[in-house]
């Protein structure tokens, strides 16, 4: 439990938009746990060291851990809602769950600082980890996706971004300032997309292409990306996530797409959006963006507060026992000799 506010306790989850990003998904090799735990407290120091000489680059590094990795790496309390990414198998489109123990989300105004940070960390980690996915994202004109639409307009800002993305004391007192992040790599079928007119594309996204204006409610198809992702909670309030998507492209690999990354104070909001997109509603309205873009990866991570990274708990099974409030010389009820049968003497299963 910390006295800090979620915003002060957090890693740089809520941070300014940048022109470059690197997404690294790692798995921890068997036996690599100790090496990883040793590097974790140095993450903030490395970010400071790389960023210090280049303040204009605004390097920000966010580190998250997957559910299985958390249990291998850390003893002590567990984030209340951490679980593996839930794969979805819809009638037409699937969202696969793919391996991922550690996420490094590196942002900067140029890629060099992201690269240097990654090089430092990966050298330190050596054979303890395997890089299973790596995407270098770039800003495309006025923050457009490669589909040509501005991406990120309706992101929450300021205190709304903090409330949407960060865990507060009411939700989980042990992890104030933490965040649940879901990442998915989407590959676009640009040839199919380019057969649509701008007006047809606007109906798929739910906003105009050139002007970036949301279509009026009467003209907004239920299958549009905006409609599928506008969700309202039981309190009537819109439920937000904080997105930091980036376009990427490789001609050699023939892969162009969007790296989706969504932070939220609870995974359930992003999961609901994904169900709306992939499984659709009772009337069969699914997200038409999926007719042109395929999810090829999917992982969920918990991003702990900075203090957790700087001073991680001991390995599982090596937790330091809580200080014993009872003075040693005071006899305790459990100090009385155990029954000869080795039981606690509080009952018997035998009749
Ligand atoms: C191919 C992948 C994706 C692309 C290209 C994409 C692109 C876009 C674009 C262009 C917009 C409209 C402008 C804006 O407000 O940002 C948008 C809105 C949005 N997207 Fe996505 N997106 C993708 C995947 C996802 C996924 C997987 C989720 C959630 C799990 C998501 C959640 C949202 C939300 C919440 C909005 C704002 C809706 C509103 O309130 O208007 N997106 N996206």
mmCIF file of C-alpha atoms in Angstrom, residues 9-214:
data_model
loop_
_atom_site.group_PDB
_atom_site.id
_atom_site.type_symbol
_atom_site.label_atom_id
_atom_site.label_comp_id
_atom_site.label_asym_id
_atom_site.label_seq_id
_atom_site.Cartn_x
_atom_site.Cartn_y
_atom_site.Cartn_z
ATOM 1 C CA UNK A 9 2.912 5.855 -8.313
ATOM 2 C CA UNK A 10 2.625 4.748 -11.954
ATOM 3 C CA UNK A 11 5.188 3.930 -14.602
ATOM 4 C CA UNK A 12 4.898 6.374 -17.560
ATOM 5 C CA UNK A 13 1.645 4.781 -18.792
ATOM 6 C CA UNK A 14 -0.026 8.163 -19.239
ATOM 7 C CA UNK A 15 2.666 9.922 -21.216
ATOM 8 C CA UNK A 16 2.813 12.286 -24.198
ATOM 9 C CA UNK A 17 2.317 10.974 -27.706
ATOM 10 C CA UNK A 18 5.618 10.268 -29.422
ATOM 11 C CA UNK A 19 6.779 9.778 -32.989
ATOM 12 C CA UNK A 20 8.350 6.364 -32.422
ATOM 13 C CA UNK A 21 7.726 3.276 -30.346
ATOM 14 C CA UNK A 22 9.184 -0.175 -29.906
ATOM 15 C CA UNK A 23 7.107 -3.085 -28.655
ATOM 16 C CA UNK A 24 9.063 -6.060 -27.340
ATOM 17 C CA UNK A 25 7.339 -9.195 -26.081
ATOM 18 C CA UNK A 26 9.649 -11.592 -24.239
ATOM 19 C CA UNK A 27 9.278 -15.027 -22.768
ATOM 20 C CA UNK A 28 11.351 -16.067 -19.751
ATOM 21 C CA UNK A 29 13.380 -19.225 -20.334
ATOM 22 C CA UNK A 30 13.204 -22.012 -17.748
ATOM 23 C CA UNK A 31 15.747 -21.142 -15.069
ATOM 24 C CA UNK A 32 15.950 -17.498 -16.240
ATOM 25 C CA UNK A 33 13.809 -16.179 -13.405
ATOM 26 C CA UNK A 34 16.682 -15.089 -11.123
ATOM 27 C CA UNK A 35 18.416 -13.195 -13.927
ATOM 28 C CA UNK A 36 15.189 -11.373 -14.774
ATOM 29 C CA UNK A 37 14.538 -10.474 -11.146
ATOM 30 C CA UNK A 38 18.060 -9.039 -10.921
ATOM 31 C CA UNK A 39 17.532 -6.748 -13.916
ATOM 32 C CA UNK A 40 14.062 -5.484 -12.932
ATOM 33 C CA UNK A 41 15.316 -2.936 -10.315
ATOM 34 C CA UNK A 42 17.675 -1.440 -12.927
ATOM 35 C CA UNK A 43 14.958 -0.666 -15.477
ATOM 36 C CA UNK A 44 14.262 2.865 -14.201
ATOM 37 C CA UNK A 45 17.994 3.588 -13.955
ATOM 38 C CA UNK A 46 18.574 2.491 -17.561
ATOM 39 C CA UNK A 47 15.700 4.666 -18.778
ATOM 40 C CA UNK A 48 17.176 7.642 -16.897
ATOM 41 C CA UNK A 49 20.692 6.929 -18.201
ATOM 42 C CA UNK A 50 19.589 6.665 -21.835
ATOM 43 C CA UNK A 51 17.113 9.536 -21.583
ATOM 44 C CA UNK A 52 19.302 11.943 -19.588
ATOM 45 C CA UNK A 53 21.539 13.043 -22.453
ATOM 46 C CA UNK A 54 18.565 13.351 -24.804
ATOM 47 C CA UNK A 55 15.687 14.981 -22.892
ATOM 48 C CA UNK A 56 14.096 16.082 -26.173
ATOM 49 C CA UNK A 57 13.633 12.397 -27.041
ATOM 50 C CA UNK A 58 11.161 11.927 -24.138
ATOM 51 C CA UNK A 59 12.049 8.257 -23.680
ATOM 52 C CA UNK A 60 9.400 6.408 -21.688
ATOM 53 C CA UNK A 61 9.624 2.745 -20.829
ATOM 54 C CA UNK A 62 6.699 0.746 -19.472
ATOM 55 C CA UNK A 63 7.265 -2.830 -18.305
ATOM 56 C CA UNK A 64 4.498 -5.371 -17.800
ATOM 57 C CA UNK A 65 4.385 -9.012 -16.718
ATOM 58 C CA UNK A 66 2.075 -11.797 -17.896
ATOM 59 C CA UNK A 67 0.039 -13.917 -15.508
ATOM 60 C CA UNK A 68 2.166 -17.087 -15.580
ATOM 61 C CA UNK A 69 5.414 -15.106 -15.430
ATOM 62 C CA UNK A 70 4.195 -13.183 -12.399
ATOM 63 C CA UNK A 71 3.832 -16.412 -10.457
ATOM 64 C CA UNK A 72 7.288 -17.584 -11.549
ATOM 65 C CA UNK A 73 9.003 -14.295 -10.715
ATOM 66 C CA UNK A 74 7.371 -12.735 -7.684
ATOM 67 C CA UNK A 75 6.159 -13.890 -4.293
ATOM 68 C CA UNK A 76 3.780 -11.822 -2.221
ATOM 69 C CA UNK A 77 0.468 -10.317 -3.276
ATOM 70 C CA UNK A 78 -0.787 -10.738 -6.810
ATOM 71 C CA UNK A 79 -2.625 -8.113 -8.908
ATOM 72 C CA UNK A 80 -6.318 -8.764 -8.303
ATOM 73 C CA UNK A 81 -7.376 -9.132 -11.952
ATOM 74 C CA UNK A 82 -4.264 -10.568 -13.615
ATOM 75 C CA UNK A 83 -5.017 -13.548 -15.844
ATOM 76 C CA UNK A 84 -3.902 -14.831 -19.253
ATOM 77 C CA UNK A 85 -5.252 -13.169 -22.409
ATOM 78 C CA UNK A 86 -8.621 -14.713 -23.280
ATOM 79 C CA UNK A 87 -8.604 -15.908 -26.902
ATOM 80 C CA UNK A 88 -11.795 -15.293 -28.896
ATOM 81 C CA UNK A 89 -13.112 -17.478 -31.660
ATOM 82 C CA UNK A 90 -15.902 -15.637 -33.435
ATOM 83 C CA UNK A 91 -18.024 -16.852 -36.355
ATOM 84 C CA UNK A 92 -15.718 -15.065 -38.819
ATOM 85 C CA UNK A 93 -12.733 -13.671 -36.964
ATOM 86 C CA UNK A 94 -10.453 -14.938 -34.208
ATOM 87 C CA UNK A 95 -8.318 -13.178 -31.619
ATOM 88 C CA UNK A 96 -5.532 -15.625 -30.737
ATOM 89 C CA UNK A 97 -3.733 -15.756 -27.412
ATOM 90 C CA UNK A 98 0.028 -15.911 -27.957
ATOM 91 C CA UNK A 99 3.004 -16.324 -25.601
ATOM 92 C CA UNK A 100 4.213 -13.320 -23.624
ATOM 93 C CA UNK A 101 5.863 -13.111 -20.198
ATOM 94 C CA UNK A 102 7.240 -9.568 -20.309
ATOM 95 C CA UNK A 103 6.198 -6.542 -22.327
ATOM 96 C CA UNK A 104 8.551 -3.625 -22.905
ATOM 97 C CA UNK A 105 6.651 -0.667 -24.364
ATOM 98 C CA UNK A 106 9.260 1.902 -25.322
ATOM 99 C CA UNK A 107 8.251 5.328 -26.570
ATOM 100 C CA UNK A 108 10.375 8.227 -27.750
ATOM 101 C CA UNK A 109 10.447 11.076 -30.216
ATOM 102 C CA UNK A 110 13.081 9.120 -32.136
ATOM 103 C CA UNK A 111 13.717 5.405 -32.369
ATOM 104 C CA UNK A 112 17.410 5.631 -31.383
ATOM 105 C CA UNK A 113 16.648 6.031 -27.666
ATOM 106 C CA UNK A 114 14.193 3.110 -27.754
ATOM 107 C CA UNK A 115 16.823 1.025 -29.510
ATOM 108 C CA UNK A 116 19.567 1.939 -27.005
ATOM 109 C CA UNK A 117 17.362 1.171 -24.034
ATOM 110 C CA UNK A 118 16.341 -2.194 -25.536
ATOM 111 C CA UNK A 119 19.959 -3.030 -26.401
ATOM 112 C CA UNK A 120 21.077 -2.351 -22.807
ATOM 113 C CA UNK A 121 18.307 -4.382 -21.239
ATOM 114 C CA UNK A 122 18.450 -7.313 -23.634
ATOM 115 C CA UNK A 123 22.230 -7.560 -23.252
ATOM 116 C CA UNK A 124 21.797 -7.706 -19.479
ATOM 117 C CA UNK A 125 19.056 -10.308 -19.760
ATOM 118 C CA UNK A 126 21.134 -12.454 -22.131
ATOM 119 C CA UNK A 127 19.853 -16.010 -22.493
ATOM 120 C CA UNK A 128 17.328 -15.588 -19.656
ATOM 121 C CA UNK A 129 14.704 -14.390 -22.127
ATOM 122 C CA UNK A 130 13.635 -14.932 -25.718
ATOM 123 C CA UNK A 131 12.254 -12.111 -27.885
ATOM 124 C CA UNK A 132 9.045 -13.596 -29.313
ATOM 125 C CA UNK A 133 7.681 -10.439 -30.928
ATOM 126 C CA UNK A 134 9.269 -7.134 -31.897
ATOM 127 C CA UNK A 135 7.548 -4.242 -33.647
ATOM 128 C CA UNK A 136 9.022 -0.854 -34.447
ATOM 129 C CA UNK A 137 6.209 1.653 -34.801
ATOM 130 C CA UNK A 138 6.342 5.050 -36.439
ATOM 131 C CA UNK A 139 4.137 8.103 -36.536
ATOM 132 C CA UNK A 140 2.368 8.274 -39.885
ATOM 133 C CA UNK A 141 1.616 11.880 -40.927
ATOM 134 C CA UNK A 142 -0.981 13.457 -38.581
ATOM 135 C CA UNK A 143 -1.234 10.349 -36.369
ATOM 136 C CA UNK A 144 -2.980 8.285 -38.993
ATOM 137 C CA UNK A 145 -3.144 4.544 -39.106
ATOM 138 C CA UNK A 146 -1.925 2.958 -42.343
ATOM 139 C CA UNK A 147 -5.614 2.563 -43.211
ATOM 140 C CA UNK A 148 -5.508 6.363 -43.557
ATOM 141 C CA UNK A 149 -7.641 7.329 -40.513
ATOM 142 C CA UNK A 150 -6.487 9.389 -37.553
ATOM 143 C CA UNK A 151 -6.075 6.950 -34.635
ATOM 144 C CA UNK A 152 -6.327 8.075 -31.004
ATOM 145 C CA UNK A 153 -8.706 11.055 -31.277
ATOM 146 C CA UNK A 154 -11.154 9.881 -28.613
ATOM 147 C CA UNK A 155 -8.468 8.837 -26.142
ATOM 148 C CA UNK A 156 -9.110 10.176 -22.622
ATOM 149 C CA UNK A 157 -6.727 12.933 -21.502
ATOM 150 C CA UNK A 158 -5.386 14.323 -18.213
ATOM 151 C CA UNK A 159 -7.275 13.158 -15.119
ATOM 152 C CA UNK A 160 -9.655 11.140 -17.300
ATOM 153 C CA UNK A 161 -6.708 9.205 -18.730
ATOM 154 C CA UNK A 162 -5.442 8.538 -15.194
ATOM 155 C CA UNK A 163 -8.870 7.323 -14.049
ATOM 156 C CA UNK A 164 -9.278 5.104 -17.115
ATOM 157 C CA UNK A 165 -5.808 3.571 -17.151
ATOM 158 C CA UNK A 166 -4.577 3.325 -13.560
ATOM 159 C CA UNK A 167 -5.584 1.152 -10.609
ATOM 160 C CA UNK A 168 -6.696 3.165 -7.570
ATOM 161 C CA UNK A 169 -6.745 2.183 -3.887
ATOM 162 C CA UNK A 170 -10.387 1.144 -3.989
ATOM 163 C CA UNK A 171 -9.763 -1.314 -6.817
ATOM 164 C CA UNK A 172 -6.558 -2.859 -5.461
ATOM 165 C CA UNK A 173 -4.786 -1.233 -2.471
ATOM 166 C CA UNK A 174 -1.637 -3.328 -3.022
ATOM 167 C CA UNK A 175 -1.100 -2.086 -6.582
ATOM 168 C CA UNK A 176 -2.108 1.583 -6.707
ATOM 169 C CA UNK A 177 -0.822 3.093 -9.977
ATOM 170 C CA UNK A 178 -0.720 -0.271 -11.762
ATOM 171 C CA UNK A 179 -2.387 -0.885 -15.114
ATOM 172 C CA UNK A 180 -3.633 -3.822 -17.177
ATOM 173 C CA UNK A 181 -2.430 -3.703 -20.760
ATOM 174 C CA UNK A 182 -3.587 -5.772 -23.724
ATOM 175 C CA UNK A 183 -1.527 -5.879 -26.913
ATOM 176 C CA UNK A 184 -2.410 -7.330 -30.305
ATOM 177 C CA UNK A 185 -0.571 -7.182 -33.596
ATOM 178 C CA UNK A 186 -2.983 -6.597 -36.490
ATOM 179 C CA UNK A 187 -1.987 -7.156 -40.130
ATOM 180 C CA UNK A 188 -3.880 -5.154 -42.745
ATOM 181 C CA UNK A 189 -5.026 -6.419 -46.128
ATOM 182 C CA UNK A 190 -4.272 -3.146 -47.895
ATOM 183 C CA UNK A 191 -5.327 -4.413 -51.336
ATOM 184 C CA UNK A 192 -8.822 -5.256 -50.075
ATOM 185 C CA UNK A 193 -9.029 -1.993 -48.090
ATOM 186 C CA UNK A 194 -7.999 0.077 -51.096
ATOM 187 C CA UNK A 195 -10.895 -1.271 -53.173
ATOM 188 C CA UNK A 196 -13.259 0.723 -50.884
ATOM 189 C CA UNK A 197 -14.077 4.366 -51.538
ATOM 190 C CA UNK A 198 -13.359 6.916 -48.795
ATOM 191 C CA UNK A 199 -17.087 6.964 -47.971
ATOM 192 C CA UNK A 200 -17.214 3.166 -47.634
ATOM 193 C CA UNK A 201 -14.095 3.225 -45.442
ATOM 194 C CA UNK A 202 -15.715 5.906 -43.256
ATOM 195 C CA UNK A 203 -18.646 3.554 -42.624
ATOM 196 C CA UNK A 204 -16.204 0.835 -41.503
ATOM 197 C CA UNK A 205 -14.376 3.113 -39.061
ATOM 198 C CA UNK A 206 -17.264 5.416 -38.035
ATOM 199 C CA UNK A 207 -15.448 8.684 -38.734
ATOM 200 C CA UNK A 208 -14.709 10.651 -41.895
ATOM 201 C CA UNK A 209 -11.294 10.065 -43.399
ATOM 202 C CA UNK A 210 -10.027 13.539 -44.314
ATOM 203 C CA UNK A 211 -11.822 15.572 -41.648
ATOM 204 C CA UNK A 212 -11.728 12.938 -38.851
ATOM 205 C CA UNK A 213 -15.260 13.751 -37.711
ATOM 206 C CA UNK A 214 -17.440 11.064 -36.096
#
